[in-house]
PDB file of C-alpha atoms in Angstrom:
ATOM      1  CA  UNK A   1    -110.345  93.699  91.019  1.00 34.00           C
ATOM      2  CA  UNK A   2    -110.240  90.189  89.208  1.00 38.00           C
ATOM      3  CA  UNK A   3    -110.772  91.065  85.067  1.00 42.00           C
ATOM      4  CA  UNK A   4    -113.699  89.879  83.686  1.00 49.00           C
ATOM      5  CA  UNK A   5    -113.471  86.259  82.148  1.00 51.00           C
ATOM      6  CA  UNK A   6    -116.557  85.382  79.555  1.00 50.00           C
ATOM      7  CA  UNK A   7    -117.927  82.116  78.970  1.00 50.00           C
ATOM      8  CA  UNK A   8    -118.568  83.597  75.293  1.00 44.00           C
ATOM      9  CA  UNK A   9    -116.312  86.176  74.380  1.00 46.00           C
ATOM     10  CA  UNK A  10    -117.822  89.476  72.768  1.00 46.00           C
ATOM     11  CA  UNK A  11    -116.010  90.649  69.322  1.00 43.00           C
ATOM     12  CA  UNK A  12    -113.845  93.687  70.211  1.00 43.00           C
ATOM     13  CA  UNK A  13    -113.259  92.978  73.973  1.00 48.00           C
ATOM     14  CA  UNK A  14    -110.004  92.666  74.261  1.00 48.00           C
ATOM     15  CA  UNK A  15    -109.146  95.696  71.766  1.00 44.00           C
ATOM     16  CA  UNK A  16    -111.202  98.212  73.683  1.00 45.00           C
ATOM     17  CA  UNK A  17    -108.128 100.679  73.666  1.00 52.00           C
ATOM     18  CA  UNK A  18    -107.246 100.158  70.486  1.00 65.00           C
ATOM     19  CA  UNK A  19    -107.917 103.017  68.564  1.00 75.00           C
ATOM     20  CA  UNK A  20    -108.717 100.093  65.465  1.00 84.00           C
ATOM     21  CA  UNK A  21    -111.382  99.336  67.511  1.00 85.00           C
ATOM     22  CA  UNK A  22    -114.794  99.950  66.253  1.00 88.00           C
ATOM     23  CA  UNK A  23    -115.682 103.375  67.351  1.00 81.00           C
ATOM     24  CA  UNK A  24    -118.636 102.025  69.733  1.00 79.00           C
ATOM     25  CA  UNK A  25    -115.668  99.889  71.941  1.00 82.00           C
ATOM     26  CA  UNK A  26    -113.603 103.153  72.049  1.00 84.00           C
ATOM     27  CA  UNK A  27    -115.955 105.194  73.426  1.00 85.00           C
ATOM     28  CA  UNK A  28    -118.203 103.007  75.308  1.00 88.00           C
ATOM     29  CA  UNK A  29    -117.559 103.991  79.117  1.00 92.00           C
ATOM     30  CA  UNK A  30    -115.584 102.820  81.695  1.00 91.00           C
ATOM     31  CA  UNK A  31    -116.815 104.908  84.858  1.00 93.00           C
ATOM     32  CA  UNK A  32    -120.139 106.127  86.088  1.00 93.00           C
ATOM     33  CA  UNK A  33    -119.096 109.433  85.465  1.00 93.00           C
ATOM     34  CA  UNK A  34    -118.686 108.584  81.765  1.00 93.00           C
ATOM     35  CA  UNK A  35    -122.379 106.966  81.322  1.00 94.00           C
ATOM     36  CA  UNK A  36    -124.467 109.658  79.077  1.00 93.00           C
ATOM     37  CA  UNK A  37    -127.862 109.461  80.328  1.00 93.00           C
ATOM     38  CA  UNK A  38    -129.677 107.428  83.045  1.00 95.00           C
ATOM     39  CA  UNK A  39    -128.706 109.223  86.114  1.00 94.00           C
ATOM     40  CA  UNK A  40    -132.265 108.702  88.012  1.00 95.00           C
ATOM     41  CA  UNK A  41    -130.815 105.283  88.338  1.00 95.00           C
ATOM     42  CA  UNK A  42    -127.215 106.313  88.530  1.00 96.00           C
ATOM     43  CA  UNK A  43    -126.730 109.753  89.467  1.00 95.00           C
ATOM     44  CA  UNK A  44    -125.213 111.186  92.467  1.00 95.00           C
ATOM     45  CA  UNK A  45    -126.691 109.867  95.406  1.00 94.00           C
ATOM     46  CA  UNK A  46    -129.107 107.231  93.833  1.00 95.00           C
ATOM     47  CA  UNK A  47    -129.921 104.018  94.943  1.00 91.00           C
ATOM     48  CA  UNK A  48    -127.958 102.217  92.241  1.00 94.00           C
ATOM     49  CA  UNK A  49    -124.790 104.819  92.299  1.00 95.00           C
ATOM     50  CA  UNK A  50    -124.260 103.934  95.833  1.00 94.00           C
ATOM     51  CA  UNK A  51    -124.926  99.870  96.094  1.00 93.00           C
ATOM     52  CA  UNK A  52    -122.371  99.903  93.327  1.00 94.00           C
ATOM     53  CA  UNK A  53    -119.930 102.426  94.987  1.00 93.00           C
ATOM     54  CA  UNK A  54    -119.852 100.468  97.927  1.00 92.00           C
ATOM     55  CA  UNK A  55    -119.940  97.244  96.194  1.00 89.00           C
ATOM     56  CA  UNK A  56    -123.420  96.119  98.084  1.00 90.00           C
ATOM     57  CA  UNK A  57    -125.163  94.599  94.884  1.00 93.00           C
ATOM     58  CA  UNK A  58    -128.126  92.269  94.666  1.00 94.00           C
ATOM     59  CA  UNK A  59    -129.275  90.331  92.014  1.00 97.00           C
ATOM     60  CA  UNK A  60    -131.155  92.392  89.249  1.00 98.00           C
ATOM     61  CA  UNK A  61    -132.796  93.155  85.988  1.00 98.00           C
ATOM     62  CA  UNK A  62    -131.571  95.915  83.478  1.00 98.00           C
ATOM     63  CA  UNK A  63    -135.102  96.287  81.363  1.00 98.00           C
ATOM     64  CA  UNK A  64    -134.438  99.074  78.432  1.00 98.00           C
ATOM     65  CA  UNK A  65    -134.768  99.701  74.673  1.00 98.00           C
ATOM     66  CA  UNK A  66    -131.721  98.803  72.470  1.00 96.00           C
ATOM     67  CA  UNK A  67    -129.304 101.226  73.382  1.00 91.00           C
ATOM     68  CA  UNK A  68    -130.162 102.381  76.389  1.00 95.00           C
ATOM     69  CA  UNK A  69    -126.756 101.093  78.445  1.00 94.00           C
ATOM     70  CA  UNK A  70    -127.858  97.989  79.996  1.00 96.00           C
ATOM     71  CA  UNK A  71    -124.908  95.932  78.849  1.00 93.00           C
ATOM     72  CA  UNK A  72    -122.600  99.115  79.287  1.00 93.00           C
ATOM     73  CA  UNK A  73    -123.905  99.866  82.907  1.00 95.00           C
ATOM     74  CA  UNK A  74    -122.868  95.989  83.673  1.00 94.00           C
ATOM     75  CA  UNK A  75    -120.004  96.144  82.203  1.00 90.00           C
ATOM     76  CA  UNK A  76    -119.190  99.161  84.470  1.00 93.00           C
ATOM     77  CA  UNK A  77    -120.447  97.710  87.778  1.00 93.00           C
ATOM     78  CA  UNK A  78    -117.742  95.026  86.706  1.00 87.00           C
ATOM     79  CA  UNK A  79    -114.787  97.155  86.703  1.00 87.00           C
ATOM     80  CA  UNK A  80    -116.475  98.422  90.558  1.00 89.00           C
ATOM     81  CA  UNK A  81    -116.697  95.475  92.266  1.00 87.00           C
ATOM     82  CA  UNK A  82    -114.330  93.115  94.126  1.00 82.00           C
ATOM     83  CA  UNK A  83    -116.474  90.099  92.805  1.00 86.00           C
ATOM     84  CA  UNK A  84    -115.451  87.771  89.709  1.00 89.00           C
ATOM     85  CA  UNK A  85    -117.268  88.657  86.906  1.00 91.00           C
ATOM     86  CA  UNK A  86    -118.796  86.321  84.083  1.00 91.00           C
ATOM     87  CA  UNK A  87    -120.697  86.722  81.121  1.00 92.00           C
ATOM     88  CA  UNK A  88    -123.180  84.591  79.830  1.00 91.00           C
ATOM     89  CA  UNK A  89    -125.082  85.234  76.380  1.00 89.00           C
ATOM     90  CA  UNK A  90    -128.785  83.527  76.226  1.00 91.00           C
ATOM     91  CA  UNK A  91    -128.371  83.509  72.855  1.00 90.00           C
ATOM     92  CA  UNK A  92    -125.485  80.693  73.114  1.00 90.00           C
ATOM     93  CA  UNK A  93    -125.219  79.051  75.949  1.00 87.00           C
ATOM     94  CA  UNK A  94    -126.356  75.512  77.038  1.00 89.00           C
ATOM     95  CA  UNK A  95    -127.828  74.723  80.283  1.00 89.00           C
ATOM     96  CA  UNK A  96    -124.404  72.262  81.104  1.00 92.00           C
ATOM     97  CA  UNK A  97    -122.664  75.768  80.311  1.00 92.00           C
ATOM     98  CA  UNK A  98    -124.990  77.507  82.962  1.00 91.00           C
ATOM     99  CA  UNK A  99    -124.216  75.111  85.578  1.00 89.00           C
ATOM    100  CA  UNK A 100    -120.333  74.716  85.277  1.00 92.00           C
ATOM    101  CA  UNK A 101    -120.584  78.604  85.557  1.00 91.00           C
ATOM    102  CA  UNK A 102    -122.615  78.266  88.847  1.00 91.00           C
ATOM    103  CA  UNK A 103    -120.496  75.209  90.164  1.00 91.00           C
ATOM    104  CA  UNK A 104    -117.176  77.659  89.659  1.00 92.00           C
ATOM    105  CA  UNK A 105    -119.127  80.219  91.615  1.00 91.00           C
ATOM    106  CA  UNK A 106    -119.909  78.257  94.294  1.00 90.00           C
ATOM    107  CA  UNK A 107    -116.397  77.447  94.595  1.00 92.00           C
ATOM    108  CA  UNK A 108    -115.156  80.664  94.811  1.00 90.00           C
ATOM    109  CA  UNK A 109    -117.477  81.444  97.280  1.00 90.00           C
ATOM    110  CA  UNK A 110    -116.712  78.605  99.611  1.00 91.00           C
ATOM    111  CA  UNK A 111    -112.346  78.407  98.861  1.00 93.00           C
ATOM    112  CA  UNK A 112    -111.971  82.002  98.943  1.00 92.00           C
ATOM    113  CA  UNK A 113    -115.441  83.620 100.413  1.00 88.00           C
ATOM    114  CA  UNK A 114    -115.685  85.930  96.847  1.00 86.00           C
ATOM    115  CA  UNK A 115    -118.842  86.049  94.968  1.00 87.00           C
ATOM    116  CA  UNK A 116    -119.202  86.153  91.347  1.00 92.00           C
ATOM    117  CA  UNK A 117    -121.831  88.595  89.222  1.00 94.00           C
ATOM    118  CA  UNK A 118    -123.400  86.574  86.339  1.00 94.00           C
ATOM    119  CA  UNK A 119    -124.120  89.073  83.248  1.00 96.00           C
ATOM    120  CA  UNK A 120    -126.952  87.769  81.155  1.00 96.00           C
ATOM    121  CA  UNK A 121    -127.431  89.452  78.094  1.00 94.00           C
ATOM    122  CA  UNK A 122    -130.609  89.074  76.691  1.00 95.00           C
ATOM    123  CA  UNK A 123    -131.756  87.059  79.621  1.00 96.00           C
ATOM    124  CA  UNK A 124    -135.390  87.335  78.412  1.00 96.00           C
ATOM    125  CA  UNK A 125    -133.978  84.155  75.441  1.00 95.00           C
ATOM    126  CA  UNK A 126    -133.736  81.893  78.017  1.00 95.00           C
ATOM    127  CA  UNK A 127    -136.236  79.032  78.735  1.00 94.00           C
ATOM    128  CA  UNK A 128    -137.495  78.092  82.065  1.00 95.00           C
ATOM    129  CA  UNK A 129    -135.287  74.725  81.955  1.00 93.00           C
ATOM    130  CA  UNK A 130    -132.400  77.479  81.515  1.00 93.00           C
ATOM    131  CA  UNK A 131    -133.255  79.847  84.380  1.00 95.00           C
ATOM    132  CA  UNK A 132    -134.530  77.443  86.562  1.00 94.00           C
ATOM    133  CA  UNK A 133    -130.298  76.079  86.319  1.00 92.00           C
ATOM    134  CA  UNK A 134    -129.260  79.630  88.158  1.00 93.00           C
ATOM    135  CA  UNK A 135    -132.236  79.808  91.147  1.00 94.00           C
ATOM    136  CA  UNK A 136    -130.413  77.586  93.710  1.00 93.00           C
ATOM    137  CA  UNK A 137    -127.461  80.021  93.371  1.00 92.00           C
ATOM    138  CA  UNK A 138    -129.229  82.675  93.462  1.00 94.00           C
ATOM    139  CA  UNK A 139    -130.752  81.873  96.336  1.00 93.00           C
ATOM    140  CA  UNK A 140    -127.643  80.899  98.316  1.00 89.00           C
ATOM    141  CA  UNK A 141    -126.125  83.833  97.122  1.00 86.00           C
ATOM    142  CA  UNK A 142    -123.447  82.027  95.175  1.00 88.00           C
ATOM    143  CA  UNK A 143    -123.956  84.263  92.271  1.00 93.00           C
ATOM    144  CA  UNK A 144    -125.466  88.274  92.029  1.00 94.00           C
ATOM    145  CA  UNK A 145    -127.470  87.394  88.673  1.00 96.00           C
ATOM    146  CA  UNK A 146    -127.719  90.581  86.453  1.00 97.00           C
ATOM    147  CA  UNK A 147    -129.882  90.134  83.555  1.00 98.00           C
ATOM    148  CA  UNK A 148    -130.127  92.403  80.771  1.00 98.00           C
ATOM    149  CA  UNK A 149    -133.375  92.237  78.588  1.00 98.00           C
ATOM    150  CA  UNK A 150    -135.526  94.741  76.203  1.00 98.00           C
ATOM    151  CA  UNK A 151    -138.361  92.577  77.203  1.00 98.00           C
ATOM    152  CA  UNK A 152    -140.666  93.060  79.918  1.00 98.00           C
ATOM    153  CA  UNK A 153    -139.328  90.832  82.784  1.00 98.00           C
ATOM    154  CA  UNK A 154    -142.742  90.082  84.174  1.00 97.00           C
ATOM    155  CA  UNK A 155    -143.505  87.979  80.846  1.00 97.00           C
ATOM    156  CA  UNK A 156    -139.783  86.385  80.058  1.00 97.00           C
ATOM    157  CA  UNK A 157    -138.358  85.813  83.510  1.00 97.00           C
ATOM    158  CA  UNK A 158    -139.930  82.958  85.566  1.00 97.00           C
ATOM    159  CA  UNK A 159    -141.631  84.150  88.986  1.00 97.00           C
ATOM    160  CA  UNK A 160    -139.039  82.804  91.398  1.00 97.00           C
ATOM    161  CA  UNK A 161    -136.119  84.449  89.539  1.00 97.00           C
ATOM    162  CA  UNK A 162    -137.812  87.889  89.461  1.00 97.00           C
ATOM    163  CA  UNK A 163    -138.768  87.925  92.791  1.00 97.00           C
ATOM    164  CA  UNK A 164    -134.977  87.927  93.665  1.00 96.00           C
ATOM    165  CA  UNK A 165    -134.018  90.538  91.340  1.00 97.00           C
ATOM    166  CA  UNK A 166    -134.755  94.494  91.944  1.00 96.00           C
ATOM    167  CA  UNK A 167    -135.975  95.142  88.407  1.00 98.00           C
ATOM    168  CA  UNK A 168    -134.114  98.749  87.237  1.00 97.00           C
ATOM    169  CA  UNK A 169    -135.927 100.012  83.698  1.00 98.00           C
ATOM    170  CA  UNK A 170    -133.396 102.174  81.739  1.00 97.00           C
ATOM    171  CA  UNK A 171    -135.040 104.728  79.560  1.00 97.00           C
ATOM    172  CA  UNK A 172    -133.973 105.698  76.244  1.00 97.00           C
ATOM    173  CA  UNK A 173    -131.569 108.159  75.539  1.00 95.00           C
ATOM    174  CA  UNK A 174    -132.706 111.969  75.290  1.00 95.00           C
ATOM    175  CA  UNK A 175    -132.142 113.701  71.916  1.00 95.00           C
ATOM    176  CA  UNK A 176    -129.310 116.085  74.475  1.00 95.00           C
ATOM    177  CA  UNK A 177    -127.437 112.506  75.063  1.00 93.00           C
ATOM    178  CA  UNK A 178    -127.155 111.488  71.747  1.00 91.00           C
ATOM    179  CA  UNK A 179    -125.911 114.717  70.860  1.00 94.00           C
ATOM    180  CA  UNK A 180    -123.307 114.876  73.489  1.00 92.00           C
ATOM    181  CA  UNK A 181    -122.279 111.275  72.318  1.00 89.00           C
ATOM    182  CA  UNK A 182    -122.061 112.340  68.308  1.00 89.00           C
ATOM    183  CA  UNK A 183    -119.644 115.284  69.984  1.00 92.00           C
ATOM    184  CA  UNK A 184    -117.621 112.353  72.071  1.00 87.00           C
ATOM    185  CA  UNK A 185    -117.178 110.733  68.819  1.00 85.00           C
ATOM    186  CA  UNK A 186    -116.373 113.816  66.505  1.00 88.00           C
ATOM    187  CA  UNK A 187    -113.554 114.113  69.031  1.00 86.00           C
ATOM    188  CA  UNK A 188    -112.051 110.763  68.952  1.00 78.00           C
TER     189      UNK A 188
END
């Protein structure tokens, strides 16, 4: 399992362990197992539990509130799977960014036969010019393009790039989750 390597680092990556870390890096989980909430999408046995499991994953949409895990659950299917992992935040990056990203991909994919997940946070700030840049990899199956949005996909993602992603929504967290999580923290 290849680490993950981020076109735009997140604050508080790399000190994760750390127990200076903010409190939301040290407890934010690692496994399936330690994801609070959720489990209609990733409890035992469900469709999403077991593509990731067996590392089988297609291209999709995480569509939740704030809060909900969608940048957590990607973060996990990253430490599950055998592909290389990048990150990608709408927010920042360029469309020459996008396509050096896809160009590595497609490199890996033909030198070594290894295909990379693409984490978009926030994929619902990108413009069309932007996600038209990751459809031919997409489609070739260069890349497994996982967007994370709080938007409805059907009205932020362009047509041809949702129709190649299973669209998973993420509910909010119960009032018995954010409980158990206020105990997970009292403990740290």
């Amino acid at each position: 399992m290849e680490e993950e390597r981020a076109l735009f680092p997140i604050s508080g990556d790399d000190a994760e362990a750390s127990q200076t870390a903010p409190l939301a890096d040290r407890l934010r989980p690692r496994t399936l197992e330690e994801i609070v909430g959720q489990a209609e999408l990733i409890g035992p046995g469900k469709p999403l539990r077991r593509l990731i499991e067996r590392d089988r994953l297609a291209s999709m949409l995480l569509w939740g509130p704030p809060g909900s895990g969608k940048t957590t659950l990607a973060r996990v299917i990253a430490h599950h799977t055998q592909a290389h992992f990048l990150r990608f935040s709408a927010v920042l990056g360029t469309i020459k960014e996008i396509r050096e990203a896809m160009l590595l991909a497609e490199k890996l994919r033909r030198a070594q036969g290894r295909r990379t997940i693409l984490f978009v946070d926030e994929v619902h700030h990108l413009n069309r010019a932007q996600q038209d840049a990751f459809l031919p990899f997409v489609e070739r199956g260069d890349v497994i393009f996982i967007g994370a949005t709080t938007e409805n996909p059907s009205f932020h993602v362009i047509a041809p790039l949702l129709s190649r992603c299973h669209v998973f929504v993420l509910k909010p967290l119960s009032d018995d989750d954010v409980l158990l999580l206020l105990r997970r923290a009292l403990a740290d």
